[in-house]
CSV table of C-alpha atoms in Angstrom, one decimal:
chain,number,residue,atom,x,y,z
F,30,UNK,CA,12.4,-21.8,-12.7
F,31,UNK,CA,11.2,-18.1,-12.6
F,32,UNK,CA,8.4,-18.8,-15.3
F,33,UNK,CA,7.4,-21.8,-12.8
F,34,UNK,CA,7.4,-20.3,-9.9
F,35,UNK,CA,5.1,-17.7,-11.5
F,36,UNK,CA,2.7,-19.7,-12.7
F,37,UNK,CA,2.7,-21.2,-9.5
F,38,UNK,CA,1.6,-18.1,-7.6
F,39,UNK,CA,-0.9,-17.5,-10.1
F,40,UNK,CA,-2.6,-20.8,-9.8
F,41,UNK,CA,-2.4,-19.9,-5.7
F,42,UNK,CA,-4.7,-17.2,-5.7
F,43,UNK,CA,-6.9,-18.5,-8.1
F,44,UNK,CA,-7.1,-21.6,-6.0
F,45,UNK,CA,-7.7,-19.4,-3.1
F,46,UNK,CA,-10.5,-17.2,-4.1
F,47,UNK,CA,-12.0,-20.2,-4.9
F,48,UNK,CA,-12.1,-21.3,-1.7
F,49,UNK,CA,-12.9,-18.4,-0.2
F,50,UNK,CA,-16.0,-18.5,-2.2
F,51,UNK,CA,-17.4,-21.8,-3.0
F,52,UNK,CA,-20.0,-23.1,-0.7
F,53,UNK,CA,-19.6,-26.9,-1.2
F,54,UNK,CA,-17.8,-28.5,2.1
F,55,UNK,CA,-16.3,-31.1,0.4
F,56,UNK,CA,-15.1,-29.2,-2.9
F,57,UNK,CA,-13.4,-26.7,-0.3
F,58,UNK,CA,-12.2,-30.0,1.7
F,59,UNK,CA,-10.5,-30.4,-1.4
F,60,UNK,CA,-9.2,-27.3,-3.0
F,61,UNK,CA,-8.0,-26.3,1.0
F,62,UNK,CA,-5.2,-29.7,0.2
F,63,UNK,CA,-4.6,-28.4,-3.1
F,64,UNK,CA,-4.4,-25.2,-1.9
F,65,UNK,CA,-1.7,-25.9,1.0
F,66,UNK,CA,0.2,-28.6,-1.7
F,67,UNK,CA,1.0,-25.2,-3.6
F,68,UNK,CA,2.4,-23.4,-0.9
F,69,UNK,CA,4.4,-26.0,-0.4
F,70,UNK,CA,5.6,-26.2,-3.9
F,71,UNK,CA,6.0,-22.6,-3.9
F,72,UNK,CA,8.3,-22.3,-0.6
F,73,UNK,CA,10.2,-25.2,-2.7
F,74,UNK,CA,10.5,-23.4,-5.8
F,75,UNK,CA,11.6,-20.3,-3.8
F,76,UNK,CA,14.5,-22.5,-2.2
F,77,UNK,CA,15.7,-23.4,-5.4
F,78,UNK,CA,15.7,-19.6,-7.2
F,79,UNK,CA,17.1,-18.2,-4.3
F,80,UNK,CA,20.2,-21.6,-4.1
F,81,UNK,CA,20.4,-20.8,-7.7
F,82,UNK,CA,21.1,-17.1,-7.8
F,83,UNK,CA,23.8,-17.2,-4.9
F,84,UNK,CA,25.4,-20.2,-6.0
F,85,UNK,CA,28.3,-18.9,-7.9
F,86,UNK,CA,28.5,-15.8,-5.8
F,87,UNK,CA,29.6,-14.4,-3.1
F,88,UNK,CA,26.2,-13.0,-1.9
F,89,UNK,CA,24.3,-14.0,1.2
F,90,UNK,CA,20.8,-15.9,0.7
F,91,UNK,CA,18.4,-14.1,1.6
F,92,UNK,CA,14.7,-14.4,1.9
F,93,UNK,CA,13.9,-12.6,-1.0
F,94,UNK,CA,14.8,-13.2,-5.3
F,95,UNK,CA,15.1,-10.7,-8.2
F,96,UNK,CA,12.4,-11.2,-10.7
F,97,UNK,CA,12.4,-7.6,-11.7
F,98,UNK,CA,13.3,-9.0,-15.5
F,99,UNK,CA,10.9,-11.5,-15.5
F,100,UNK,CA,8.5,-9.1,-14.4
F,101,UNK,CA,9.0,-6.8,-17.0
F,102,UNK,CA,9.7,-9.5,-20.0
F,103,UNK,CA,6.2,-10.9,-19.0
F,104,UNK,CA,4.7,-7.2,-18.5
F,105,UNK,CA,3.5,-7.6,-15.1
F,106,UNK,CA,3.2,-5.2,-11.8
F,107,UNK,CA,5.0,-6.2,-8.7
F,108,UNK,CA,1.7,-6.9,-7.3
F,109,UNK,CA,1.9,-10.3,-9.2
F,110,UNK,CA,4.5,-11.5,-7.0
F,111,UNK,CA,2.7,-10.6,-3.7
F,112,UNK,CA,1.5,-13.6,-2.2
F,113,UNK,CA,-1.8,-13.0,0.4
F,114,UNK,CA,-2.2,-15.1,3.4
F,115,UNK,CA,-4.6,-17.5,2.8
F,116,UNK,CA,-8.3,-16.3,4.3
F,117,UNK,CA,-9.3,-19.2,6.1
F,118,UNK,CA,-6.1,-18.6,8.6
F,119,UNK,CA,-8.3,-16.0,9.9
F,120,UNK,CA,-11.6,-17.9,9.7
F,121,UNK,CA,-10.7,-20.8,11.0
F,122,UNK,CA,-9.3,-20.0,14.0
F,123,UNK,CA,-12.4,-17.0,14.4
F,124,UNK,CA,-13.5,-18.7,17.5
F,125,UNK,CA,-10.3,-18.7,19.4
F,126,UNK,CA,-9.5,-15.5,18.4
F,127,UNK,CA,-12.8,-14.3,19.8
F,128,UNK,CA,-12.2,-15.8,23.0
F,129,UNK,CA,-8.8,-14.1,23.0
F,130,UNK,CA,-10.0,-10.7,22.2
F,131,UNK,CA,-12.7,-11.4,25.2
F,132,UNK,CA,-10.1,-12.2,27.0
F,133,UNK,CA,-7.8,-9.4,27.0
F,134,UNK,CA,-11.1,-6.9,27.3
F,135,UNK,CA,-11.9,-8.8,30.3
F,136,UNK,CA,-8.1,-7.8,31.7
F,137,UNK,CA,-7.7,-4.5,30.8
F,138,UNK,CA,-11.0,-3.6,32.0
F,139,UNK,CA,-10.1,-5.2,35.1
F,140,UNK,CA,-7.0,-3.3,35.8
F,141,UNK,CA,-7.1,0.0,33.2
F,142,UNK,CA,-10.6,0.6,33.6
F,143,UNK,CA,-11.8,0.4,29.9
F,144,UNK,CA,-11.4,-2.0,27.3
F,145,UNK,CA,-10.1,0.8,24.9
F,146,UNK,CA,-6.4,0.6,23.4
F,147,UNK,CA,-4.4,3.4,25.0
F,148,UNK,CA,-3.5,6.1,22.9
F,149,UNK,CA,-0.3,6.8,21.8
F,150,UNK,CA,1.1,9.8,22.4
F,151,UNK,CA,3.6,11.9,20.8
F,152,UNK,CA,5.8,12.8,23.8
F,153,UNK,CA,8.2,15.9,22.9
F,154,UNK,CA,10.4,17.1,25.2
F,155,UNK,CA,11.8,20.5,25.5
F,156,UNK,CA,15.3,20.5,27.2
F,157,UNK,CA,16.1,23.9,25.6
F,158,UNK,CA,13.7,26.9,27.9
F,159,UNK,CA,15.2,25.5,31.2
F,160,UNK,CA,15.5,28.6,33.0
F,161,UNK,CA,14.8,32.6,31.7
F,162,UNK,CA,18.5,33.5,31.4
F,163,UNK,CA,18.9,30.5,28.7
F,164,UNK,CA,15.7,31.8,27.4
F,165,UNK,CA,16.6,35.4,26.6
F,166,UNK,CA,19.9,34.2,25.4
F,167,UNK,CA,18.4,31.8,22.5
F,168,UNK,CA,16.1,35.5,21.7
F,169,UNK,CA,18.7,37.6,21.6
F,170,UNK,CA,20.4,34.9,19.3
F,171,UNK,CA,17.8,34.2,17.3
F,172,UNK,CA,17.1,38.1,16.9
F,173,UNK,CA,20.6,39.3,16.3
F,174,UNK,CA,20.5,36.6,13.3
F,175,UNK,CA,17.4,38.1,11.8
F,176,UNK,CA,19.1,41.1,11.6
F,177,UNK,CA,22.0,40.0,10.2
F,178,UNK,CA,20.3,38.3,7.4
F,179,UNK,CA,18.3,40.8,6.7
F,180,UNK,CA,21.2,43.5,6.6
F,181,UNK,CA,22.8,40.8,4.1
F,182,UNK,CA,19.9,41.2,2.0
F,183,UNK,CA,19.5,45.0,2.1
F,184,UNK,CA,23.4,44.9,1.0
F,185,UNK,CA,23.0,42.1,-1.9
F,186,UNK,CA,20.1,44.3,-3.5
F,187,UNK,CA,21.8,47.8,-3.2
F,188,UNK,CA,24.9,46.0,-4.9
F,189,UNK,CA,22.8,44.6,-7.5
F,190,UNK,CA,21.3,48.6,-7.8
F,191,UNK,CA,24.7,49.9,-8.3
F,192,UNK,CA,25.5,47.1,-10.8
F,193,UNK,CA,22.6,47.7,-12.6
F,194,UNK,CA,23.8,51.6,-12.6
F,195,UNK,CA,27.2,50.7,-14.0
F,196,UNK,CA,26.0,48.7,-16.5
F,197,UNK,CA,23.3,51.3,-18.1
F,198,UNK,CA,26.2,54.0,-17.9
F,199,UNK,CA,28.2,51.5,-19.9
F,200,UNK,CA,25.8,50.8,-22.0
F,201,UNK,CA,25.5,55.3,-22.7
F,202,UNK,CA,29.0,55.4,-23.0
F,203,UNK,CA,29.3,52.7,-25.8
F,204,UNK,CA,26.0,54.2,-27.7
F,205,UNK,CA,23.9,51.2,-26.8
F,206,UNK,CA,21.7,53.5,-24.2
F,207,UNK,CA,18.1,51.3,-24.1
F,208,UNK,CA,15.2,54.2,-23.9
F,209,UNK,CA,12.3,53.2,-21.2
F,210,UNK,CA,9.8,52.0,-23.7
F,211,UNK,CA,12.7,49.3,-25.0
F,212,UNK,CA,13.0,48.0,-21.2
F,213,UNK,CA,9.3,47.7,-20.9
F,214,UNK,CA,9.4,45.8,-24.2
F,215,UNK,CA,11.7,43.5,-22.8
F,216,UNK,CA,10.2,43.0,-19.8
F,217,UNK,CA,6.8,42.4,-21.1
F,218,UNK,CA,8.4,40.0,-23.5
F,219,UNK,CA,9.8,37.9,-19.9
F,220,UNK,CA,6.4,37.7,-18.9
F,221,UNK,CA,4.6,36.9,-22.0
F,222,UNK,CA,7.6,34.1,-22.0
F,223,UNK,CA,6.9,32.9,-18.6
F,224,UNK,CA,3.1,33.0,-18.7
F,225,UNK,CA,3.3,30.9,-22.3
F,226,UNK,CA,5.7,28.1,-21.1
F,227,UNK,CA,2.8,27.8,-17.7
F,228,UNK,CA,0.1,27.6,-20.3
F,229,UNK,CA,2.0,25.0,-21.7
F,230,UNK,CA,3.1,23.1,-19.3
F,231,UNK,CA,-0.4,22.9,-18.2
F,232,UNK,CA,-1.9,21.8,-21.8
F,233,UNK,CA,0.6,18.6,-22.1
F,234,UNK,CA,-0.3,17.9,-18.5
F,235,UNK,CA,-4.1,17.9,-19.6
F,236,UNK,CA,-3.5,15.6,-22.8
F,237,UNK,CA,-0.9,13.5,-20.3
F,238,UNK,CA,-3.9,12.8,-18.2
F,239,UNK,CA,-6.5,12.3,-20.9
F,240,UNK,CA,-4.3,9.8,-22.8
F,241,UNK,CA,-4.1,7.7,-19.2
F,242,UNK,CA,-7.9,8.2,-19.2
F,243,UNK,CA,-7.9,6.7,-22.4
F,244,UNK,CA,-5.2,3.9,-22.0
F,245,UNK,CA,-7.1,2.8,-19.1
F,246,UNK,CA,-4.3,3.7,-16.9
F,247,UNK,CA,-5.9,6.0,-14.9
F,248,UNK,CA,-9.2,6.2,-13.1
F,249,UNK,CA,-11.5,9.2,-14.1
F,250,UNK,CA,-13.9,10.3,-11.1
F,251,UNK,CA,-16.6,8.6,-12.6
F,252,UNK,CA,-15.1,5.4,-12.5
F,253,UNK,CA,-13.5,5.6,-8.8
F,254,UNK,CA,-17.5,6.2,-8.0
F,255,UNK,CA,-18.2,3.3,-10.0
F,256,UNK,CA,-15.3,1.1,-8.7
F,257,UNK,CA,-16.3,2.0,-4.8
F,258,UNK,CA,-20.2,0.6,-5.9
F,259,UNK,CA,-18.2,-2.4,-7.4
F,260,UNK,CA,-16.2,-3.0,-4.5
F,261,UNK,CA,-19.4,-2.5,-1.6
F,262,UNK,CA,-21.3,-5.3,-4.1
F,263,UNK,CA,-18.3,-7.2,-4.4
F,264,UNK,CA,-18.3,-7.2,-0.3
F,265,UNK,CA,-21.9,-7.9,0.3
F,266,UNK,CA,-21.7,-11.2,-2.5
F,267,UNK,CA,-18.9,-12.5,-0.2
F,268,UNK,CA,-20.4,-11.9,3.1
F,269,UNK,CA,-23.7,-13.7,1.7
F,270,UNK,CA,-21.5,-16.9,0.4
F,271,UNK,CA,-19.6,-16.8,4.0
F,272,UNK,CA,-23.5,-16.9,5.9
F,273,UNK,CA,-24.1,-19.7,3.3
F,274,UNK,CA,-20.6,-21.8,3.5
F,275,UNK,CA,-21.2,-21.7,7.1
F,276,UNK,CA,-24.7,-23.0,7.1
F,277,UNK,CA,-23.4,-25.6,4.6
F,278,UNK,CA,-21.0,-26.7,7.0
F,279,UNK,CA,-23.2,-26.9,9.9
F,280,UNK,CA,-25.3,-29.1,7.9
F,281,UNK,CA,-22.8,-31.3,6.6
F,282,UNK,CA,-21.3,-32.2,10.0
F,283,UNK,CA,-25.0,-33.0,11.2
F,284,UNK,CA,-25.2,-35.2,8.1
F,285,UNK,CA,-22.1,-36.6,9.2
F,286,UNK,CA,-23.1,-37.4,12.8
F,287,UNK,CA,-26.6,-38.8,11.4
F,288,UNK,CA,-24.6,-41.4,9.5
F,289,UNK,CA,-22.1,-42.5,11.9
F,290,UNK,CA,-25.6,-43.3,14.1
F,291,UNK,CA,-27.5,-44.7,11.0
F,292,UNK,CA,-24.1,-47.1,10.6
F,293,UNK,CA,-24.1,-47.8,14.4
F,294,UNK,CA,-27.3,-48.7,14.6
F,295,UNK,CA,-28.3,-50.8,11.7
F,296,UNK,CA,-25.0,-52.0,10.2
F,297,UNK,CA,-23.2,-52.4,13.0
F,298,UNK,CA,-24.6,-55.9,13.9
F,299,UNK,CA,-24.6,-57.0,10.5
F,300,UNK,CA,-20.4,-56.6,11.2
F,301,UNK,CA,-20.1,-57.9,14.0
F,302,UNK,CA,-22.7,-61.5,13.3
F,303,UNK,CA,-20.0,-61.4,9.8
F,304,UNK,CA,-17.0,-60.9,11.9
């Protein structure tokens, strides 16, 4: 049932990009039933997955399945099981939708004075500076933390002098005194360790990104350019079919009203004498 129910989303969209751009009324007469018959199926099929995978269990059905395995066994993205509302939901109620929008412009121009949505605003309220004796209380709090954080500190680091002390006079006692040049040796050596592992880090990061480049997985600068150009293009073919479809339409329900006369008028005896 999973493998069905994904090809059935698959044949959705490509039944609905078709059409969304085909410009024949009656081809889009006919792939608008085929298109709603699949939803149908689909919202069927989804019935079923979701009676099947709490049947034996104690879970609650839900509106939504697992296909996380199927996804991965067919090496999809989770986009694939996204399905869009169709287009023409939108488009085919434009006109009341207009007159809707008109509407409520009409109203809030009558009684807010602009047809603008209001703002929202971020309302925060301070409950805390209520009067100047709470005030200087929360500063003298505030201040006599400071200080005794930074008292903490100034205590941590002279105890980490005196430990540092006790461990070089340890160190004299045993014979293992370290001269000045060996602790500058060492701590070059932390730095030169340090600095390396950035350098690095920063060259596997660099082939990380160039393999994605390379694999496709990524989009290089160029590319995101050329994929905005693609995308404008892609925009202005669509809105060019839409001007078409719609002059199509227009034409075909003249056509239709010319026929339903033609019939009327010349064929319409004919029945009638017959009848």
């Amino acid at each position: 049932i999973n493998a069905e129910y994904m090809g059935y989303i698959e044949c959705y969209k490509k039944l609905e990009d078709s059409h969304d751009q085909i410009v024949h009324p009656q081809k889009r007469k006919l792939l608008k039933e085929m298109l709603e018959n699949t939803l149908l199926r689909i919202i069927e099929l989804k019935g079923d997955l979701i009676s099947y995978h709490t049947e034996n269990t104690n879970a609650v059905q839900g509106d939504f399945i697992n296909l996380d395995e199927m996804l991965i066994d067919l090496k999809l993205n989770p986009d694939a099981v996204e399905i869009p509302v169709p287009r023409y939901f939108r488009e085919e109620e434009r006109d009341r939708l207009n007159e809707r929008n008109q509407i409520l412009d009409k109203l809030l121009k009558e009684y807010c004075g602009t047809d603008q949505p209001e703002i929202e605003v971020d309302e925060q309220y301070n409950d805390i500076l209520k009067n100047e004796t709470e005030a200087l209380w929360i500063i003298q709090k505030m201040e006599r933390g400071r200080q005794g954080i930074m008292r903490g500190l100034t205590a941590k680091s002279a105890k980490k002098i005196e430990l540092k002390k006790f461990e070089k006079q340890k160190a004299i006692s045993e014979g293992k005194d370290i001269s000045e040049e060996q602790e500058r040796f060492f701590a070059v050596m932390v730095i030169q360790k340090y600095y390396r592992g950035f350098c690095d880090r920063r060259t596997v990061h660099n082939l990380k990104e160039e393999e994605l480049e390379f694999l496709g997985m990524k989009m290089t600068s160029n590319n995101e350019v050329e994929r905005k150009v693609q995308q404008k293009s892609v925009e202005e073919v669509r809105q060019k079919r839409k001007m078409i479809q719609d002059k199509h339409v227009n034409e075909y329900q003249e056509g239709l009203v010319k026929i339903k006369e033609f019939i009327n008028f010349n064929e319409k005896p004919c029945l009638l004498y017959t009848s």
